Short mmCIF file of C-alpha atoms in Angstrom, two decimals:
data_model
loop_
_atom_site.label_atom_id
_atom_site.label_comp_id
_atom_site.label_asym_id
_atom_site.label_seq_id
_atom_site.Cartn_x
_atom_site.Cartn_y
_atom_site.Cartn_z
CA ALA Z 18 58.53 -84.40 69.45
CA SER Z 19 56.32 -87.25 68.42
CA PHE Z 20 56.51 -90.31 70.64
CA ARG Z 21 54.10 -93.18 70.81
CA ARG Z 22 52.45 -93.75 74.16
CA ILE Z 23 54.32 -96.12 76.43
CA PRO Z 24 51.99 -99.14 76.66
CA THR Z 25 51.49 -101.23 79.75
CA PRO Z 26 54.26 -103.86 79.58
CA THR Z 27 53.30 -107.50 79.10
CA PHE Z 28 55.50 -110.43 80.06
CA ALA Z 29 55.20 -114.12 79.27
CA PRO Z 30 56.80 -116.53 81.79
CA ARG Z 31 58.61 -119.43 80.11
CA VAL Z 32 60.36 -121.30 82.91
CA ASP Z 33 60.33 -120.88 86.68
CA SER Z 34 63.74 -119.22 86.74
CA LEU Z 35 63.11 -116.36 84.32
CA VAL Z 36 60.61 -114.17 82.54
CA ALA Z 37 61.01 -113.40 78.85
CA VAL Z 38 59.55 -110.73 76.59
CA GLN Z 39 58.63 -112.49 73.37
CA LEU Z 40 59.30 -111.35 69.81
CA PRO Z 41 56.57 -109.83 67.60
CA ALA Z 42 54.42 -112.27 65.60
CA ASP Z 43 56.22 -111.95 62.25
CA GLN Z 44 59.62 -112.69 63.77
CA HIS Z 45 58.19 -115.67 65.64
CA ARG Z 46 56.68 -116.96 62.43
CA LEU Z 47 60.05 -116.99 60.70
CA LEU Z 48 61.78 -118.60 63.68
CA ASP Z 49 59.08 -121.28 63.84
CA ALA Z 50 59.62 -122.02 60.15
CA LEU Z 51 63.40 -122.17 60.58
CA GLN Z 52 63.15 -124.53 63.54
CA THR Z 53 61.35 -127.08 61.36
CA MET Z 54 64.41 -127.31 59.11
CA PRO Z 55 67.06 -129.84 60.19
CA GLN Z 56 69.90 -127.78 58.73
CA TRP Z 57 68.92 -124.82 60.94
CA GLU Z 58 69.42 -126.73 64.18
CA SER Z 59 72.77 -128.10 62.97
CA GLY Z 60 74.08 -124.68 61.92
CA ALA Z 61 74.05 -125.45 58.19
CA LYS Z 62 72.92 -122.80 55.74
CA VAL Z 63 69.29 -122.17 54.83
CA SER Z 64 68.42 -120.22 51.70
CA VAL Z 65 66.39 -117.03 52.06
CA GLN Z 66 64.19 -118.23 49.21
CA GLN Z 67 63.46 -121.50 51.02
CA LEU Z 68 62.47 -119.63 54.18
CA TYR Z 69 60.29 -117.27 52.17
CA GLU Z 70 58.47 -120.13 50.48
CA GLN Z 71 57.86 -121.96 53.75
CA ALA Z 72 56.90 -118.97 55.91
CA CYS Z 73 55.24 -116.58 53.48
CA LEU Z 74 53.41 -118.66 50.88
CA ALA Z 75 51.19 -120.31 53.47
CA VAL Z 76 47.45 -120.13 54.06
CA ASP Z 77 47.98 -116.70 55.61
CA PRO Z 78 50.62 -115.12 53.30
CA MET Z 79 53.14 -112.61 54.67
CA SER Z 80 53.90 -109.56 52.54
CA ASP Z 81 57.37 -109.05 51.06
CA ASP Z 82 57.89 -105.96 53.22
CA ALA Z 83 56.86 -107.79 56.39
CA PHE Z 84 59.23 -110.64 55.51
CA ASP Z 85 62.14 -108.26 54.88
CA ASN Z 86 61.48 -106.35 58.12
CA ALA Z 87 61.27 -109.58 60.13
CA ILE Z 88 64.55 -110.84 58.65
CA GLU Z 89 66.28 -107.51 59.43
CA TYR Z 90 64.96 -107.57 63.01
CA LEU Z 91 66.18 -111.12 63.62
CA GLU Z 92 69.58 -110.30 62.16
CA ALA Z 93 69.86 -107.14 64.28
CA SER Z 94 68.88 -109.07 67.43
CA GLY Z 95 71.63 -111.62 66.82
CA ALA Z 96 69.27 -114.55 66.18
CA LEU Z 97 70.61 -115.21 62.70
CA ARG Z 98 73.37 -114.22 60.31
CA ILE Z 99 72.97 -113.55 56.58
CA GLU Z 100 75.56 -114.10 53.88
CA GLU Z 101 74.64 -112.25 50.70
CA GLY Z 102 75.05 -113.99 47.37
CA LEU Z 103 76.59 -112.63 44.21
CA THR Z 104 73.40 -112.00 42.25
CA ASP Z 105 70.09 -111.52 44.06
CA ASP Z 106 68.13 -112.62 47.12
CA ASP Z 107 67.73 -116.11 45.69
CA ASP Z 108 71.32 -117.01 46.56
CA ASP Z 109 71.44 -115.34 49.98
CA TRP Z 110 72.01 -117.72 52.91
CA ILE Z 111 70.83 -117.68 56.52
CA PHE Z 112 72.81 -119.21 59.39
CA ASN Z 113 71.79 -119.94 62.97
CA ALA Z 114 73.87 -117.51 65.04
CA LYS Z 115 73.50 -119.66 68.16
CA VAL Z 116 75.31 -122.67 66.72
CA ASP Z 117 77.28 -121.31 63.77
CA GLY Z 118 81.03 -121.07 64.27
CA ASP Z 119 81.08 -117.43 63.22
CA LYS Z 120 78.30 -116.38 65.59
CA VAL Z 121 78.58 -113.00 67.27
CA GLU Z 122 80.00 -112.81 70.77
CA ARG Z 123 76.78 -111.51 72.26
CA GLU Z 124 73.93 -113.91 71.62
CA ALA Z 125 70.49 -112.40 71.75
CA ALA Z 126 69.54 -114.61 74.69
CA PRO Z 127 71.80 -116.89 76.73
CA SER Z 128 70.73 -120.34 77.82
CA ALA Z 129 69.01 -120.64 81.18
CA VAL Z 130 68.52 -123.66 83.41
CA ASP Z 131 65.40 -124.06 85.49
CA LEU Z 132 66.26 -124.78 89.12
CA GLU Z 133 64.09 -127.87 89.32
CA GLU Z 134 65.31 -129.19 85.97
CA ALA Z 135 68.91 -128.49 86.95
CA GLU Z 136 68.64 -131.19 89.59
CA SER Z 137 67.75 -133.70 86.90
CA GLY Z 138 70.45 -132.42 84.56
CA VAL Z 139 67.95 -131.21 81.94
CA GLN Z 140 68.75 -127.83 80.38
CA ASN Z 141 65.95 -125.50 79.31
CA GLU Z 142 67.15 -122.99 76.71
CA VAL Z 143 65.65 -119.56 76.19
CA PRO Z 144 64.30 -118.97 72.66
CA MET Z 145 66.45 -116.78 70.41
CA GLY Z 146 65.70 -113.07 70.37
CA VAL Z 147 64.02 -112.81 73.76
CA VAL Z 148 65.09 -110.62 76.64
CA VAL Z 149 65.84 -112.48 79.85
CA PHE Z 150 64.53 -110.85 83.01
CA ASP Z 151 65.45 -111.87 86.53
CA ARG Z 152 62.46 -113.68 88.01
CA GLU Z 153 62.88 -112.52 91.60
CA ARG Z 154 63.22 -108.87 90.59
CA HIS Z 155 60.34 -109.24 88.16
CA ALA Z 156 58.05 -110.40 90.95
CA LEU Z 157 58.88 -107.34 93.07
CA TYR Z 158 59.28 -104.71 90.37
CA ASP Z 159 56.76 -101.86 90.08
CA TYR Z 160 55.99 -101.72 86.36
CA GLU Z 161 53.22 -99.18 86.89
CA ALA Z 162 55.68 -96.78 88.52
CA GLU Z 163 58.03 -97.21 85.55
CA GLN Z 164 55.22 -96.54 83.10
CA SER Z 165 54.20 -93.40 84.98
CA ALA Z 166 57.80 -92.14 85.10
CA ALA Z 167 58.32 -92.90 81.39
CA GLU Z 168 55.16 -91.02 80.45
CA ALA Z 169 56.39 -88.02 82.46
CA VAL Z 170 59.55 -88.00 80.34
CA VAL Z 171 57.44 -88.19 77.16
CA CYS Z 172 55.40 -85.18 78.30
CA ILE Z 173 58.57 -83.08 78.55
CA LEU Z 174 59.87 -84.35 75.19
CA ALA Z 175 56.66 -83.11 73.56
CA LYS Z 176 57.60 -79.56 74.60
CA LEU Z 177 61.02 -79.58 72.92
CA LYS Z 178 61.33 -77.74 69.64
CA ARG Z 179 64.47 -79.53 68.43
CA PHE Z 180 65.25 -82.51 70.73
CA GLY Z 181 66.84 -80.23 73.34
CA VAL Z 182 69.49 -78.47 71.25
CA GLU Z 183 67.50 -75.33 70.37
CA SER Z 184 68.10 -72.35 72.63
CA ALA Z 185 64.38 -72.27 73.42
CA ASP Z 186 64.64 -75.88 74.64
CA THR Z 187 67.00 -75.04 77.48
CA LYS Z 188 64.13 -73.84 79.64
CA GLU Z 189 62.82 -77.43 79.63
CA TRP Z 190 66.14 -78.94 80.74
CA PRO Z 191 65.39 -78.79 84.50
CA ALA Z 192 62.07 -80.57 84.01
CA LEU Z 193 63.61 -83.15 81.67
CA THR Z 194 66.45 -83.72 84.14
CA ALA Z 195 63.99 -84.26 86.97
CA ALA Z 196 61.87 -86.63 84.89
CA CYS Z 197 64.91 -88.64 83.77
CA ASN Z 198 66.23 -88.80 87.33
CA ARG Z 199 62.86 -90.15 88.45
CA LEU Z 200 62.83 -92.78 85.68
CA ALA Z 201 66.39 -93.79 86.55
CA GLU Z 202 65.43 -94.08 90.21
CA VAL Z 203 62.37 -96.21 89.44
CA THR Z 204 64.26 -98.52 87.07
CA ALA Z 205 67.24 -99.00 89.40
CA ASP Z 206 65.73 -102.34 90.47
CA SER Z 207 64.60 -103.32 86.98
CA PRO Z 208 64.79 -107.06 86.28
CA ALA Z 209 66.15 -106.28 82.80
CA PRO Z 210 69.78 -107.25 82.06
CA PRO Z 211 72.55 -104.62 81.89
CA LEU Z 212 72.82 -102.79 78.58
CA ARG Z 213 75.69 -105.01 77.41
CA ASP Z 214 73.50 -108.12 77.66
CA ASP Z 215 70.25 -106.59 76.39
CA PRO Z 216 69.54 -107.44 72.71
CA ARG Z 217 66.98 -104.63 72.56
CA LEU Z 218 69.94 -102.29 72.11
CA PHE Z 219 70.43 -103.61 68.57
CA GLY Z 220 68.73 -101.63 65.83
CA ASP Z 221 67.94 -97.96 65.23
CA TRP Z 222 67.40 -95.23 67.80
CA GLU Z 223 66.47 -91.57 67.42
CA LEU Z 224 67.74 -88.95 69.85
CA VAL Z 225 64.53 -87.28 71.03
CA GLY Z 226 65.83 -85.26 73.96
CA THR Z 227 69.01 -84.13 75.68
CA THR Z 228 70.15 -81.75 78.40
CA SER Z 229 73.75 -81.69 77.13
CA LYS Z 230 75.27 -78.20 76.93
CA GLU Z 231 78.04 -79.43 74.59
CA PHE Z 232 75.56 -81.10 72.26
CA SER Z 233 73.41 -77.98 72.24
CA GLU Z 234 76.37 -75.72 71.46
CA ARG Z 235 77.31 -77.98 68.52
CA ARG Z 236 73.64 -78.22 67.55
CA GLY Z 237 74.11 -81.89 66.82
CA VAL Z 238 76.93 -84.36 66.31
CA SER Z 239 79.23 -82.66 63.80
CA GLY Z 240 78.89 -78.98 64.69
CA LEU Z 241 77.80 -78.25 61.12
CA GLY Z 242 74.30 -77.49 62.36
CA ASN Z 243 75.67 -74.08 63.38
CA ALA Z 244 76.27 -73.07 59.75
CA PRO Z 245 74.17 -70.16 58.37
CA PHE Z 246 70.62 -71.10 57.37
CA THR Z 247 71.27 -74.61 58.73
CA ALA Z 248 69.64 -76.44 61.63
CA PRO Z 249 69.62 -80.02 62.93
CA LYS Z 250 66.59 -82.01 61.86
CA ALA Z 251 67.27 -85.38 63.53
CA VAL Z 252 70.04 -87.61 64.88
CA PHE Z 253 69.86 -91.40 64.63
CA PHE Z 254 72.07 -94.17 65.97
CA ARG Z 255 72.33 -97.75 64.74
CA PHE Z 256 73.92 -100.58 66.76
CA LEU Z 257 74.67 -103.95 65.18
CA PRO Z 258 75.45 -107.29 66.89
CA THR Z 259 78.88 -107.20 65.21
CA GLY Z 260 79.90 -104.23 67.38
CA VAL Z 261 79.52 -101.71 64.54
CA CYS Z 262 77.77 -98.43 65.29
CA LEU Z 263 76.58 -95.63 63.00
CA ALA Z 264 75.53 -92.07 63.81
CA LYS Z 265 73.36 -90.36 61.20
CA GLU Z 266 72.91 -86.62 61.53
CA VAL Z 267 70.32 -84.98 59.27
CA LEU Z 268 70.57 -81.21 58.77
CA GLU Z 269 68.05 -78.77 57.35
CA PHE Z 270 68.97 -76.03 54.91
CA PHE Z 271 66.31 -73.32 54.69
CA GLY Z 272 63.97 -75.73 56.45
CA ASN Z 273 64.50 -78.70 54.12
CA PRO Z 274 66.42 -81.81 55.33
CA VAL Z 275 68.97 -82.16 52.55
CA VAL Z 276 72.23 -83.06 54.29
CA LEU Z 277 73.10 -86.35 55.97
CA ASN Z 278 76.39 -86.76 57.82
CA GLU Z 279 77.25 -90.35 58.74
CA LEU Z 280 79.84 -91.38 61.34
CA ARG Z 281 81.03 -94.99 61.45
CA GLY Z 282 82.77 -96.84 64.27
CA ARG Z 283 82.47 -99.49 66.94
CA PHE Z 284 81.02 -99.70 70.44
CA GLY Z 285 82.01 -101.55 73.60
CA PHE Z 286 81.18 -101.79 77.29
CA SER Z 287 82.69 -101.47 80.73
CA ALA Z 288 83.35 -104.64 82.73
CA ASP Z 289 80.02 -104.33 84.55
CA GLY Z 290 78.14 -103.87 81.27
CA ILE Z 291 76.63 -100.54 82.29
CA PHE Z 292 78.80 -97.95 80.53
CA MET Z 293 78.87 -97.98 76.73
CA GLN Z 294 81.50 -96.20 74.64
CA GLU Z 295 81.09 -95.39 70.96
CA GLN Z 296 84.30 -94.72 69.00
CA TYR Z 297 83.90 -93.26 65.51
CA THR Z 298 86.87 -93.52 63.18
CA GLU Z 299 85.54 -92.34 59.81
CA ALA Z 300 82.76 -90.15 58.50
CA ASP Z 301 80.96 -88.91 55.42
CA MET Z 302 80.68 -85.27 56.38
CA GLY Z 303 80.40 -81.83 54.85
CA GLY Z 304 79.50 -83.23 51.45
CA GLN Z 305 82.58 -85.47 51.20
CA LEU Z 306 82.71 -89.25 51.47
CA THR Z 307 85.19 -90.55 54.07
CA ASN Z 308 86.21 -86.99 54.80
CA PRO Z 309 89.97 -86.93 55.55
CA SER Z 310 89.54 -83.95 57.88
CA PHE Z 311 87.54 -86.09 60.32
CA SER Z 312 89.97 -87.06 63.07
CA GLY Z 313 87.61 -89.30 65.02
CA GLY Z 314 85.35 -88.93 68.00
CA SER Z 315 83.95 -90.85 70.93
CA ALA Z 316 81.09 -90.75 73.39
CA THR Z 317 80.65 -92.60 76.68
CA LEU Z 318 77.22 -92.93 78.30
CA ARG Z 319 76.00 -94.70 81.39
CA GLY Z 320 73.09 -96.87 80.27
CA LEU Z 321 70.44 -96.07 82.84
CA CYS Z 322 67.60 -98.09 81.39
CA ILE Z 323 65.65 -99.43 78.47
CA THR Z 324 61.97 -99.23 79.37
CA ALA Z 325 60.05 -102.46 79.81
CA ASP Z 326 58.31 -102.10 76.45
CA GLY Z 327 61.65 -101.45 74.72
CA SER Z 328 60.56 -98.15 73.20
CA MET Z 329 62.77 -95.74 75.19
CA ARG Z 330 66.39 -95.72 76.32
CA ILE Z 331 68.03 -93.14 78.57
CA GLY Z 332 71.69 -92.61 79.30
CA SER Z 333 73.79 -90.02 81.05
CA GLY Z 334 77.27 -88.69 80.43
CA GLY Z 335 79.38 -85.66 79.66
CA THR Z 336 79.75 -82.57 81.80
CA GLY Z 337 77.33 -82.58 84.72
CA GLY Z 338 75.94 -85.98 83.81
CA ALA Z 339 73.67 -84.67 81.05
CA PHE Z 340 70.78 -86.89 79.98
CA PHE Z 341 70.18 -88.35 76.53
CA VAL Z 342 66.79 -89.86 75.67
CA PHE Z 343 66.41 -92.16 72.68
CA LYS Z 344 63.33 -93.53 70.93
CA LYS Z 345 63.48 -97.02 69.39
CA ILE Z 346 62.69 -97.10 65.69
CA LEU Z 347 61.11 -100.22 64.24
CA PRO Z 348 62.96 -102.11 61.48
CA GLY Z 349 62.58 -100.39 58.13
CA GLU Z 350 61.20 -97.12 59.53
CA LEU Z 351 64.48 -95.19 59.36
CA ASP Z 352 65.18 -96.20 55.76
CA ALA Z 353 61.62 -95.28 54.80
CA TRP Z 354 62.01 -91.86 56.44
CA LEU Z 355 65.35 -91.21 54.73
CA GLN Z 356 63.91 -92.24 51.36
CA SER Z 357 60.94 -89.90 51.86
CA TRP Z 358 63.44 -87.01 51.98
CA ASN Z 359 65.53 -88.38 49.11
CA LEU Z 360 68.47 -89.01 51.46
CA PRO Z 361 71.00 -91.86 51.20
CA LEU Z 362 70.26 -95.10 53.01
CA CYS Z 363 73.93 -96.03 53.17
CA GLY Z 364 76.57 -93.39 53.91
CA GLY Z 365 76.18 -89.63 53.84
CA THR Z 366 75.34 -87.07 51.21
CA ALA Z 367 78.21 -86.07 48.93
CA VAL Z 368 78.80 -83.52 46.20
CA VAL Z 369 80.64 -86.03 44.03
CA MET Z 370 79.64 -89.70 43.70
CA SER Z 371 80.36 -92.38 41.13
CA LYS Z 372 77.42 -94.30 39.69
CA GLU Z 373 78.29 -97.32 41.80
CA GLN Z 374 78.44 -95.16 44.94
CA GLN Z 375 75.03 -93.71 44.02
CA ARG Z 376 73.57 -97.21 43.60
CA VAL Z 377 74.75 -98.17 47.07
CA ALA Z 378 73.64 -94.91 48.71
CA TYR Z 379 70.31 -94.59 46.89
CA PRO Z 380 69.06 -98.13 46.11
CA TYR Z 381 65.54 -96.79 45.60
CA ARG Z 382 66.58 -94.64 42.63
CA GLU Z 383 66.59 -95.79 39.02
CA LEU Z 384 69.93 -94.75 37.58
CA ILE Z 385 70.46 -94.47 33.84
#
């Protein structure tokens, strides 16, 4: 399993009452440009074209791909909302999710009030898209111990043949369990918010390791990985600020990833924000769009941690409290990977598709 090295976490204090992990440079650049526009602060619409011209056609131009990825990241983090126009990108509109009336329930970062400023009645808001960490816990937390524990998990993941579901992988389960238990123990006092309030959950995740007997027996999500000459290639999950979740299972046939099953549903949390439940109500599966034989499914995991650098998430659930380890995928990377294997970006593979369905599923293809 390939997994980038867990870097030493860096944190930038903003006010005395919190510590915030800042957004990458491209996302900051777009937010800075938006905050110069009066309509942005008031919640009025801003055109995508206007933002592009102000942020990307500057002295240091931003590429189209970088712009698109930054927009997708900000939308996924709940910082903004996009309304698509009828024709092309020129008539797409951006809205400030923090002040717009239709904003999502979970803002990427709630407002915080500095203790000293609170006495004077002045409120100091946290920038959009940042992760709020508890200052007192941050001061006491052992980030080096977390990094060491996370790297131990990565070392075990590198030994798995097929993210823990192959029969040969079961011999690594005890070591992976021990490593995950250690990481959970170390992060028990993490200053990070509970999973429900952590905007780093939004976006794409790849399942890179599990100790689940049920998942191994199914060889994936659908159970179709047990078919002759078939094997699971990868499983991805996407969580959106709207509460929508997707599970994308890619299967190999004679060693080639040619099948994508997509499950669609919604996710929610327990009252304490720690347990997350995914409920899937429809699926493109077995070569059929919105397969009527799919009766639904659900999964409930205890969110043990997202590492300080945001690159790894671990949860536990199922029989015996099995572990699931997920790797965060940067915006655009999943679509690029799917396209490289000629797989649909939207929905699952199907034997029969109309031209319009093909255009939606395979936007990178030129259809005649």
